Coordinates of C-alpha atoms and ligand atoms in Angstrom, one line a residue:
M5 CA 93.4 121.5 95.4
Y6 CA 91.4 124.1 98.3
L7 CA 88.4 124.3 100.1
S8 CA 88.2 127.5 100.1
G9 CA 85.5 130.3 101.6
H10 CA 85.2 134.1 102.0
E11 CA 88.1 134.0 105.3
A12 CA 90.2 131.0 104.2
S13 CA 91.1 128.7 102.0
L14 CA 92.4 125.1 103.4
D15 CA 94.7 122.7 101.3
L16 CA 92.8 119.3 101.2
R17 CA 96.8 117.8 101.2
E18 CA 97.4 119.4 104.0
V19 CA 93.8 118.1 106.0
V20 CA 94.4 115.0 108.7
G21 CA 90.6 114.8 108.8
V22 CA 86.6 116.5 109.2
K23 CA 84.4 115.2 112.1
A24 CA 80.5 117.1 113.4
V25 CA 80.8 118.9 115.9
K26 CA 78.5 121.1 117.8
I27 CA 79.6 124.9 117.1
P28 CA 79.6 126.5 120.4
A29 CA 77.0 130.2 120.2
K30 CA 80.5 132.4 119.7
S31 CA 83.8 130.1 118.9
S32 CA 84.9 132.7 115.1
T33 CA 83.4 130.1 112.4
L34 CA 83.4 129.6 109.3
S35 CA 79.7 129.6 107.5
F36 CA 77.9 127.9 104.7
G37 CA 74.6 127.2 103.2
K38 CA 72.1 126.3 100.5
N39 CA 74.4 128.1 98.2
A40 CA 77.4 126.6 98.9
K41 CA 78.5 124.4 96.0
V42 CA 81.5 122.6 94.1
D43 CA 83.2 124.8 92.0
E44 CA 84.0 122.3 88.6
N45 CA 87.3 124.4 87.4
V46 CA 88.7 124.1 91.2
P47 CA 88.5 120.4 92.1
Y48 CA 86.8 120.9 96.0
C49 CA 86.7 124.2 96.2
I50 CA 84.0 125.1 98.2
E51 CA 81.6 128.6 98.7
M52 CA 80.1 128.8 101.9
Q53 CA 77.9 131.3 103.4
P54 CA 76.9 132.1 106.7
I55 CA 73.8 130.5 108.4
G56 CA 73.5 127.5 110.9
P57 CA 74.6 126.2 115.1
L58 CA 75.2 122.6 113.6
G59 CA 79.1 122.0 111.8
F60 CA 81.8 120.7 111.8
S61 CA 85.6 120.7 112.0
V62 CA 88.0 119.7 110.0
V63 CA 91.7 119.7 111.1
I64 CA 94.7 120.8 109.0
I65 CA 98.3 120.3 110.1
T66 CA 100.3 123.5 111.3
R67 CA 104.3 123.9 111.3
P68 CA 104.9 126.0 115.0
G69 CA 108.9 125.5 114.1
N70 CA 112.0 122.9 114.6
H71 CA 110.5 120.7 111.9
R72 CA 107.3 119.5 114.3
W73 CA 103.8 119.6 112.4
R74 CA 100.8 119.3 114.8
C75 CA 96.8 120.1 114.3
K76 CA 94.9 122.7 114.6
Q77 CA 90.3 122.4 113.7
V78 CA 88.9 125.3 111.8
S79 CA 85.2 124.5 112.1
F80 CA 82.8 124.9 109.8
Q81 CA 78.8 126.0 110.7
C82 CA 75.6 124.2 108.7
K83 CA 72.6 125.3 108.3
D84 CA 70.8 121.9 108.8
S85 CA 72.1 118.1 110.2
S86 CA 71.7 116.5 106.7
L87 CA 73.9 119.6 104.7
C88 CA 76.4 119.0 107.9
H89 CA 76.5 115.1 106.7
Q90 CA 77.2 116.0 103.0
W91 CA 80.0 118.4 104.0
I92 CA 81.6 115.6 105.6
T93 CA 80.9 112.7 103.4
A94 CA 82.2 115.1 100.5
I95 CA 85.9 116.2 102.0
K96 CA 86.1 112.0 103.4
E97 CA 85.6 110.6 99.9
A98 CA 87.4 114.1 98.5
L99 CA 90.3 112.9 101.3
K100 CA 90.2 108.6 100.0
S101 CA 90.9 110.0 95.9
E102 CA 94.1 107.6 94.5
A103 CA 95.4 110.8 93.8
F104 CA 96.3 111.7 97.2
C105 CA 97.9 108.1 97.9
R106 CA 96.7 108.3 101.7
P107 CA 96.3 104.7 103.0
K108 CA 93.7 102.9 104.9
K109 CA 94.7 99.4 106.3
L110 CA 97.9 99.5 108.8
V111 CA 99.3 96.8 110.6
V112 CA 101.0 98.4 113.7
F113 CA 103.9 96.7 115.2
V114 CA 104.4 98.3 119.2
N115 CA 107.5 97.7 121.0
P116 CA 107.1 97.6 124.4
F117 CA 110.9 97.3 125.6
S118 CA 111.5 100.0 123.8
G119 CA 113.6 103.1 124.3
K120 CA 111.8 104.1 127.7
K121 CA 109.4 101.7 127.7
K122 CA 106.7 104.5 126.8
A123 CA 105.8 102.6 123.1
V124 CA 102.3 101.2 124.5
K125 CA 100.8 104.5 125.9
L126 CA 102.3 107.0 123.1
Y127 CA 100.5 104.9 120.6
R128 CA 97.5 104.7 122.5
D129 CA 97.3 108.4 123.8
K130 CA 98.3 110.0 120.9
V131 CA 98.7 108.0 117.3
L132 CA 94.9 106.3 117.6
P133 CA 93.3 109.2 118.1
L134 CA 94.6 110.4 114.8
F135 CA 94.9 107.3 112.9
E136 CA 90.7 107.4 113.7
L137 CA 89.9 110.8 113.0
A138 CA 91.9 110.0 109.5
D139 CA 89.9 107.0 109.0
I140 CA 92.5 104.4 108.9
H141 CA 91.9 100.8 109.9
V142 CA 94.8 99.2 112.2
T143 CA 95.8 95.6 113.1
Y144 CA 97.8 96.0 117.1
I145 CA 100.3 94.1 117.4
E146 CA 102.6 94.0 120.4
T147 CA 105.9 92.5 119.8
E148 CA 106.5 89.8 122.5
R149 CA 110.1 89.2 121.5
Q150 CA 112.7 89.8 119.8
N151 CA 111.9 89.0 115.5
H152 CA 108.1 88.6 116.5
A153 CA 107.3 91.4 113.7
R154 CA 110.4 90.2 110.8
D155 CA 108.8 86.4 111.0
L156 CA 104.8 87.3 111.0
L157 CA 105.9 89.3 107.9
V158 CA 108.4 86.1 106.5
Q159 CA 105.7 84.2 106.6
N160 CA 103.0 86.4 105.7
S161 CA 101.2 85.8 108.5
L162 CA 99.5 89.1 107.8
D163 CA 98.3 89.1 104.1
L164 CA 100.5 92.0 103.2
K165 CA 99.1 92.3 100.0
R166 CA 95.7 93.5 101.3
I167 CA 97.4 96.4 103.1
D168 CA 98.6 100.2 102.2
G169 CA 101.9 100.1 104.9
L170 CA 103.5 98.6 108.3
V171 CA 103.7 101.0 110.4
C172 CA 106.8 100.4 113.8
V173 CA 106.7 101.9 117.0
G174 CA 109.6 101.8 118.9
G175 CA 113.2 102.7 117.9
D176 CA 115.9 101.9 114.2
G177 CA 116.2 98.5 115.7
M178 CA 112.7 97.9 115.1
F179 CA 112.8 99.1 112.2
S180 CA 115.1 97.4 110.7
E181 CA 113.0 94.1 111.6
V182 CA 110.4 95.0 110.0
L183 CA 112.7 96.1 107.2
N184 CA 114.3 92.8 107.2
G185 CA 110.8 90.9 107.3
L186 CA 108.9 92.9 104.5
L187 CA 113.0 92.7 102.0
T188 CA 112.7 89.1 102.7
F189 CA 109.1 87.8 102.1
T190 CA 108.6 89.8 99.1
A191 CA 112.2 88.3 97.4
H192 CA 111.3 85.1 98.4
D193 CA 107.4 85.7 97.0
L194 CA 108.9 86.5 93.8
H195 CA 111.5 83.2 94.1
I196 CA 114.7 85.1 94.3
E197 CA 116.5 83.3 96.3
E198 CA 119.0 86.3 99.4
M199 CA 122.5 85.0 98.6
D200 CA 125.4 87.1 97.6
R201 CA 125.3 89.9 94.5
F202 CA 121.6 89.2 94.5
E203 CA 119.2 92.1 93.3
P204 CA 116.7 92.8 96.2
V205 CA 112.9 93.7 94.8
A206 CA 111.2 96.7 95.8
P207 CA 108.1 95.8 97.7
D208 CA 104.8 97.8 97.2
I209 CA 103.8 98.9 100.7
R210 CA 105.6 101.7 102.8
I211 CA 106.8 101.4 106.3
G212 CA 105.9 104.4 109.2
I213 CA 107.8 104.7 112.4
I214 CA 106.8 106.3 115.3
P215 CA 109.3 107.4 117.5
A216 CA 110.1 105.2 120.7
G217 CA 113.3 104.2 120.5
S218 CA 116.5 105.2 122.0
T219 CA 118.5 106.9 118.7
N220 CA 115.5 106.9 116.4
T221 CA 117.6 108.1 112.9
I222 CA 115.8 107.3 110.6
V223 CA 113.0 109.8 112.1
Y224 CA 115.2 111.9 112.2
T225 CA 116.6 112.2 109.5
T226 CA 113.4 111.7 107.0
T227 CA 111.4 114.6 109.4
G228 CA 113.7 116.6 110.5
T229 CA 112.9 116.3 114.3
S230 CA 111.5 112.8 116.3
D231 CA 108.8 113.6 117.6
V232 CA 105.4 111.3 118.0
V233 CA 102.6 113.7 116.7
T234 CA 104.9 114.5 113.1
S235 CA 105.4 110.8 112.3
T236 CA 101.8 109.9 112.5
L237 CA 100.7 113.1 110.0
H238 CA 103.0 112.3 108.2
I239 CA 101.5 108.7 107.8
I240 CA 98.3 110.2 107.4
L241 CA 98.7 112.5 105.0
G242 CA 100.5 109.2 102.6
D243 CA 103.9 110.3 102.5
Q244 CA 106.7 108.8 100.0
I245 CA 109.8 108.8 100.2
G246 CA 112.0 106.3 98.9
I247 CA 115.1 105.5 101.4
D248 CA 118.9 104.1 100.1
V249 CA 119.4 100.2 101.9
N250 CA 122.0 98.2 102.2
S251 CA 122.5 94.7 102.0
V252 CA 125.5 93.5 104.0
N253 CA 127.0 90.7 103.1
V254 CA 129.1 88.6 105.9
N255 CA 132.4 86.2 104.7
D256 CA 130.6 86.4 100.9
Q257 CA 126.8 85.6 102.2
F258 CA 124.0 87.9 102.4
V259 CA 123.2 88.2 106.2
R260 CA 120.9 91.5 106.3
Y261 CA 119.5 95.0 105.0
S262 CA 120.8 98.2 106.9
V263 CA 119.6 101.8 106.2
T264 CA 121.8 103.9 108.7
L265 CA 124.9 103.2 109.7
L266 CA 127.5 100.5 109.7
G267 CA 130.2 100.9 112.3
Y268 CA 133.2 98.5 112.9
G269 CA 135.4 100.5 116.0
Y270 CA 134.5 102.9 118.1
M271 CA 130.0 102.4 117.4
G272 CA 131.4 98.4 116.8
D273 CA 132.5 98.7 120.7
L274 CA 130.1 101.1 121.5
L275 CA 127.2 98.9 121.4
K276 CA 128.8 94.9 122.1
D277 CA 129.1 96.9 125.5
S278 CA 125.7 98.5 125.4
D279 CA 123.7 95.3 124.3
N280 CA 124.1 94.1 127.8
K281 CA 123.2 97.0 129.2
R282 CA 119.5 97.8 128.0
W283 CA 118.3 98.0 131.2
M284 CA 119.8 101.6 131.9
G285 CA 117.2 102.9 129.0
P286 CA 118.8 105.2 126.1
S287 CA 121.5 106.4 128.3
R288 CA 123.4 103.0 127.4
Y289 CA 124.8 104.3 124.6
S290 CA 126.2 107.4 126.2
W291 CA 127.9 105.1 129.6
S292 CA 129.6 102.8 126.8
G293 CA 130.7 106.0 124.2
T294 CA 132.3 106.8 127.0
K295 CA 133.6 103.8 128.0
S296 CA 135.3 102.9 124.0
F297 CA 136.2 106.3 124.0
L298 CA 138.4 106.0 126.8
A299 CA 139.4 102.4 125.8
N300 CA 141.0 104.5 122.2
N301 CA 141.3 100.7 120.6
A302 CA 142.3 100.6 116.8
Y303 CA 142.1 97.9 114.1
Y304 CA 144.2 96.8 111.3
G305 CA 141.7 96.1 108.5
E306 CA 141.7 96.7 105.0
I307 CA 139.0 98.9 103.2
K308 CA 137.8 98.4 99.2
Y309 CA 135.7 100.2 98.0
R310 CA 133.7 101.9 94.9
L311 CA 133.6 105.7 94.2
S312 CA 130.4 106.6 93.1
S313 CA 130.8 107.6 89.1
N314 CA 129.2 111.5 90.5
S315 CA 132.8 113.1 91.1
D316 CA 130.7 116.6 91.8
S317 CA 129.1 114.8 95.3
H318 CA 130.9 114.4 97.9
P319 CA 130.6 114.3 101.5
T320 CA 131.7 117.3 102.1
D321 CA 129.8 119.4 99.4
A322 CA 127.6 121.1 101.4
V323 CA 124.3 120.0 99.6
K324 CA 122.1 119.4 102.0
C325 CA 119.3 116.5 100.5
Y326 CA 115.7 118.4 101.7
S327 CA 112.5 117.6 101.1
G328 CA 112.4 117.0 97.0
C329 CA 115.8 117.1 96.9
D330 CA 117.2 116.9 92.9
I331 CA 120.1 114.5 93.4
C332 CA 117.8 112.4 95.1
S333 CA 115.0 112.6 92.4
M334 CA 118.0 112.3 89.3
A335 CA 119.1 109.0 91.2
G336 CA 115.2 107.7 91.6
Q337 CA 114.7 108.8 87.6
S338 CA 117.8 107.1 86.3
N339 CA 117.5 103.5 89.0
S340 CA 114.0 103.3 87.6
R341 CA 115.1 103.5 83.9
S342 CA 117.8 100.7 84.5
T343 CA 115.5 98.7 86.9
S344 CA 115.9 95.1 88.0
K345 CA 118.9 95.3 85.5
V346 CA 122.4 93.6 87.5
E347 CA 124.8 96.7 87.7
I348 CA 128.2 94.5 86.9
S349 CA 130.9 96.4 89.1
A350 CA 133.8 96.8 87.8
G351 CA 137.5 96.8 89.6
R352 CA 137.1 93.7 92.0
D353 CA 138.9 91.0 89.7
T354 CA 141.3 94.2 89.0
D355 CA 142.4 95.2 92.6
L356 CA 146.1 95.2 93.3
Q357 CA 147.4 92.1 95.1
L358 CA 148.6 92.2 98.8
D359 CA 152.1 91.8 97.5
E360 CA 151.8 95.2 96.0
Q361 CA 149.9 96.5 98.7
S362 CA 153.5 96.4 100.9
D363 CA 154.9 97.4 98.0
F364 CA 153.1 100.7 97.6
M365 CA 153.2 101.6 101.2
K366 CA 156.9 101.3 101.6
H367 CA 156.4 104.4 99.8
S368 CA 153.2 106.2 100.2
N369 CA 152.8 109.0 102.5
S370 CA 151.3 107.9 105.8
Q371 CA 149.2 110.3 107.8
S372 CA 148.9 110.0 111.3
S373 CA 148.2 106.2 111.0
D374 CA 151.6 104.6 111.8
L375 CA 150.7 101.8 109.3
S376 CA 148.5 103.5 106.1
G377 CA 148.5 103.5 102.3
S378 CA 145.8 103.4 99.5
Y379 CA 146.2 103.1 96.2
S380 CA 143.5 102.3 92.9
D381 CA 142.5 101.5 90.0
S382 CA 139.3 103.1 87.3
N383 CA 136.4 102.8 90.1
W384 CA 137.7 101.2 93.3
R385 CA 140.0 101.9 95.3
T386 CA 142.1 100.4 98.3
V387 CA 143.0 101.4 101.7
I388 CA 144.6 99.9 104.0
G389 CA 145.9 100.9 108.3
K390 CA 145.0 101.0 111.6
F391 CA 141.9 102.2 112.3
V392 CA 139.3 103.7 115.8
A393 CA 136.6 103.6 113.4
V394 CA 135.2 103.1 110.0
N395 CA 131.9 104.1 110.0
S396 CA 129.4 104.0 106.5
V397 CA 125.7 105.7 106.4
T398 CA 123.5 105.6 103.6
M399 CA 121.8 108.3 105.0
S400 CA 123.2 111.6 107.4
C401 CA 121.8 109.4 110.8
S402 CA 120.4 113.2 112.3
C403 CA 119.7 112.3 116.2
D404 CA 118.9 114.0 118.7
L405 CA 123.1 113.5 120.0
S406 CA 124.3 115.1 116.7
P407 CA 121.4 116.9 114.9
P408 CA 123.8 117.1 111.8
G409 CA 124.4 113.8 111.5
M410 CA 127.0 111.2 111.0
S411 CA 127.5 112.4 107.9
P412 CA 125.2 115.6 107.2
Y413 CA 125.3 115.9 103.4
C414 CA 124.4 112.3 103.1
H415 CA 121.3 112.3 101.1
L416 CA 118.0 110.3 101.7
G417 CA 117.8 108.5 97.8
D418 CA 121.0 108.9 95.6
G419 CA 122.2 105.2 95.6
C420 CA 124.8 106.0 97.8
M421 CA 126.9 105.8 101.3
D422 CA 129.3 107.4 103.6
L423 CA 132.9 105.9 104.0
I424 CA 134.3 107.9 107.1
M425 CA 137.5 106.7 108.1
V426 CA 139.1 107.9 111.8
S427 CA 142.7 106.6 111.3
Q428 CA 144.2 105.8 114.6
C429 CA 144.5 109.0 116.5
S430 CA 145.0 110.3 120.2
R431 CA 141.7 110.4 122.4
I432 CA 142.7 114.5 122.1
E433 CA 141.9 113.7 118.0
F434 CA 139.2 111.6 118.3
L435 CA 137.4 114.0 121.0
K436 CA 137.9 116.5 118.5
F437 CA 136.1 113.9 116.4
L438 CA 133.2 113.1 117.8
L439 CA 132.5 116.9 119.6
R440 CA 132.9 117.8 115.1
T441 CA 130.4 115.0 114.4
A442 CA 127.9 115.4 117.0
K443 CA 128.0 120.4 116.5
G444 CA 127.9 119.1 112.6
E445 CA 131.6 121.1 112.4
E446 CA 133.9 121.0 109.2
R447 CA 136.2 117.2 109.6
K448 CA 137.9 118.1 106.1
N449 CA 140.6 119.3 108.1
L450 CA 141.3 116.8 110.5
D451 CA 144.1 115.0 108.6
F452 CA 143.3 111.8 110.0
I453 CA 140.0 111.1 109.3
Q454 CA 139.6 110.4 105.0
M455 CA 135.6 110.3 103.4
H456 CA 134.5 109.4 100.2
R457 CA 130.3 109.2 98.5
V458 CA 130.7 105.3 97.6
K459 CA 128.6 102.3 95.6
E460 CA 129.6 99.5 97.6
F461 CA 132.8 98.4 99.9
S462 CA 134.1 95.2 101.9
F463 CA 136.7 96.0 104.9
R464 CA 138.5 92.3 106.0
P465 CA 140.8 93.0 108.8
L466 CA 144.2 92.1 109.2
T467 CA 145.1 89.3 111.4
E468 CA 146.9 86.8 109.6
D469 CA 150.7 85.7 109.1
S470 CA 150.9 86.4 106.1
D471 CA 148.5 90.1 106.3
L472 CA 150.8 90.9 109.2
L473 CA 153.9 90.0 106.7
S474 CA 152.0 92.5 104.5
I475 CA 152.1 95.1 106.8
S476 CA 155.5 94.5 108.3
S477 CA 157.0 94.4 104.6
E478 CA 160.0 94.0 103.6
E479 CA 161.4 96.1 106.3
N480 CA 164.1 94.9 108.9
I481 CA 161.9 94.7 112.0
P482 CA 163.0 93.2 114.9
Q483 CA 161.5 89.9 116.1
S484 CA 160.1 91.8 119.6
K485 CA 158.4 94.4 117.6
K486 CA 157.0 91.9 115.3
V487 CA 155.8 89.8 118.7
K488 CA 153.6 93.1 119.6
L489 CA 152.2 94.0 116.0
K490 CA 150.9 90.3 116.3
R491 CA 149.4 91.1 118.8
Q492 CA 148.0 93.9 118.2
T493 CA 146.4 92.6 115.1
S494 CA 144.8 90.0 116.4
R495 CA 142.4 92.5 117.9
T496 CA 138.7 92.6 116.3
S497 CA 135.7 94.5 116.7
V498 CA 132.9 93.8 115.6
W499 CA 129.8 95.7 113.3
N500 CA 127.1 97.7 114.3
C501 CA 124.7 97.5 111.7
D502 CA 121.9 99.7 113.0
G503 CA 121.9 98.8 116.2
E504 CA 122.3 95.0 115.7
V505 CA 125.8 93.4 116.5
I506 CA 127.8 91.3 113.5
D507 CA 129.9 89.3 115.4
Q508 CA 132.5 88.4 112.1
P509 CA 134.7 91.5 111.2
K510 CA 135.2 90.1 107.4
I511 CA 132.0 91.7 105.7
S512 CA 131.1 93.6 102.0
V513 CA 128.1 96.1 102.0
R514 CA 126.2 96.9 98.0
V515 CA 123.6 100.2 98.3
H516 CA 120.8 99.9 96.5
C517 CA 118.9 103.1 95.6
Q518 CA 115.6 103.8 97.4
L519 CA 115.0 100.3 97.7
V520 CA 112.4 100.7 99.8
K521 CA 109.7 104.1 100.8
L522 CA 109.0 105.6 103.8
F523 CA 105.5 107.6 104.8
A524 CA 107.7 111.0 105.2
R525 CA 109.0 113.5 102.9
G526 CA 112.8 114.2 103.9
V527 CA 113.5 117.5 106.1
E528 CA 111.7 120.7 105.3
D529 CA 114.1 123.5 103.8
P530 CA 114.4 125.4 106.7
S531 CA 114.0 128.9 105.0
L532 CA 111.1 128.4 102.7
Q533 CA 107.9 129.7 103.9
D534 CA 105.1 127.0 104.9
D535 CA 102.9 127.2 101.0
Q536 CA 106.4 126.8 99.6
K537 CA 106.7 123.8 101.5
R538 CA 104.0 122.1 100.5
N539 CA 104.7 122.4 97.1
C540 CA 108.1 121.7 96.7
C541 CA 106.8 118.3 97.9
S542 CA 104.2 117.4 97.2
P543 CA 105.2 113.5 97.6
S544 CA 100.9 111.9 97.7
F545 CA 100.9 113.0 93.4
D546 CA 103.8 111.2 92.3
N547 CA 101.0 108.4 90.9
S548 CA 98.5 111.0 90.1
Ligands
1PW17 C1 130.8 113.5 123.0 C2 130.1 113.7 122.2 C3 129.1 112.3 121.5 C4 129.3 112.6 119.8 C5 128.5 111.8 119.0 C6 128.9 111.6 117.9 C7 128.2 111.0 116.8 C8 126.7 110.7 116.9 C9 126.5 110.1 115.6 C10 125.2 108.9 115.8 C11 124.8 107.7 114.4 C12 124.3 107.5 115.2 C13 123.5 106.4 114.4 C14 122.4 105.5 114.4 C15 122.6 104.3 114.4 C16 121.4 103.6 115.3 O1 120.9 102.4 113.9 C17 121.3 102.4 116.9 C18 120.2 102.0 117.3 O2 119.7 102.7 117.9 P1 118.4 102.0 118.4 O3 118.8 101.5 120.2 O4 117.5 101.3 117.9 O5 117.4 103.5 118.6 N1 121.8 103.9 117.8 C19 123.3 103.4 117.8 C20 124.3 104.5 118.6 O6 124.1 102.6 117.6
ADP18 N1 108.6 92.5 122.6 C1 110.0 92.5 123.0 N2 111.1 92.3 123.5 C2 112.0 92.2 123.5 N3 113.1 93.0 123.1 C3 112.2 93.0 121.2 C4 111.0 93.2 121.1 N4 109.8 93.6 120.2 C5 111.6 94.1 118.9 N5 113.0 93.5 119.6 C6 113.8 94.0 119.7 O1 114.4 95.2 120.5 C7 115.4 95.8 119.6 C8 115.4 96.8 120.3 O2 114.6 97.7 119.7 P1 114.3 99.1 118.8 O3 112.5 99.4 119.3 O4 115.0 99.5 118.2 O5 113.9 100.3 120.4 P2 115.6 101.2 121.3 O6 115.6 102.4 120.4 O7 115.7 100.9 122.4 O8 117.0 100.4 120.8 C9 115.6 95.3 118.8 O9 116.5 94.7 118.6 C10 114.0 94.5 118.5 O10 114.5 93.6 117.6
CA19 CA1 122.1 107.9 100.7

């Protein structure tokens, strides 16, 4: 759809808003007069004739680079103010069309303590003026405590059926609150109890994020940058993308939903240490990250995981998830075909038992970990070992610390997560892993790393006497070594779940394909021209 003239054409999909202006005498504008008309064959096509001093400005997006979006004004002159008014109304009406899926009413949550504590100012200075330009009606809520936003959502104090979207101004933790509140409300509204292996229901409304936090992973991964104006523009344009969500169970009880990282060992210890250093702001993660690195702790555990049935799709396949990604589109289609069908997971009952594991371990060709091994049935695999880190990511987790992300080829909406297990290794080896992660360099030749694309996984720490028995198996381990082993196995870490600590180490996790929609479109492929970027993904027209 184009607004075209003698000298320019504007793509209405990328119009942010329109406003009346006084055109300065010498400005280089496009102008039109009485003969202007809407071309019936090309919707919203307007021809312009040069005349008159009055006018209006159409604000459109530009792409200055590095995935950032900015605004630019294109001004038009009119013969008289009534004509000017007519054009403004016509464009506004066009933008309100259902085909564009633009939000008209939003609830905005601002966490005043996020990141460098600038969320309120960022919102007032940069976001609100653009929402006003786009005629978006906003209900503004500044959170007063942790879980304030979540509680308002669960109790339906905001009448969610009357709004088009929720926006959080803050970090990943703030998003997580809003996500959990929205999904819990949606389940309760349908009288669905959130329990072991229940099927969560997709909400009707989208969530937008304005980055004002410490890591801003979700924003970075879904837009390619962490930039306040860019995220605001994605919301205004009505972008939409479905992202995978995990349900996390602790001791077989559902506890919460997550979308970025579940990390045990290094990432869990880092988070736990950083939690009482919030006064440091975002740099708390570098400080605690260095401490956890120097501690070089490793933890015994058993991981069971169910591999993705698509064996062509793998964490090291070098297929990037860009806007309009084929892999995510196919996963989304097959997901909607099987709506609300409960997937029966094969294998849980057929997993080998501990005594068989110990037998396996005797014959296993362990790598750098002194005690590790794996065996499989058709879908499920089990690994037991001593790990510096067990990380599972549902999206690549790009962020400023690591622009390529924890798993650069992970997909936003393929219904899978990438499981990265780092076996016990030296500090030098772990540093190599961290640096390669930060730079997005090849890691598959590091022999202490295992990476798999999975649908679900469970973890339990090996701490009990029976576990000790299984680890030491029937080997003739002297009593003194057994005591040392017991001391080591009794040590456990915590889980980092989207930046929240889960203290209990025994968890199970399932991924739900594209369960929520965000106001975003994924990272635009930088090798494409701007018009190709526009056309490769027209998320706004999904429902047209
Ligand atoms: C020496 C070089 C260090 C390089 C580190 C490479 C790994 C970086 C991968 C980062 C993955 C971040 C996953 C995101 C997690 C967020 O949900 C969470 C919460 O973010 P928030 O505080 O709410 O913004 N942040 C953290 C650090 O746990
Ligand atoms: N008003 C508030 N006071 C204290 N904590 C809050 C408030 N609002 C939200 N929170 C909590 O603060 C935590 C961190 O918020 P977040 O916006 O992610 O910032 P950051 O990225 O700096 O961690 C989240 O767990 C969120 O639940
Ligand atoms: Ca995924």
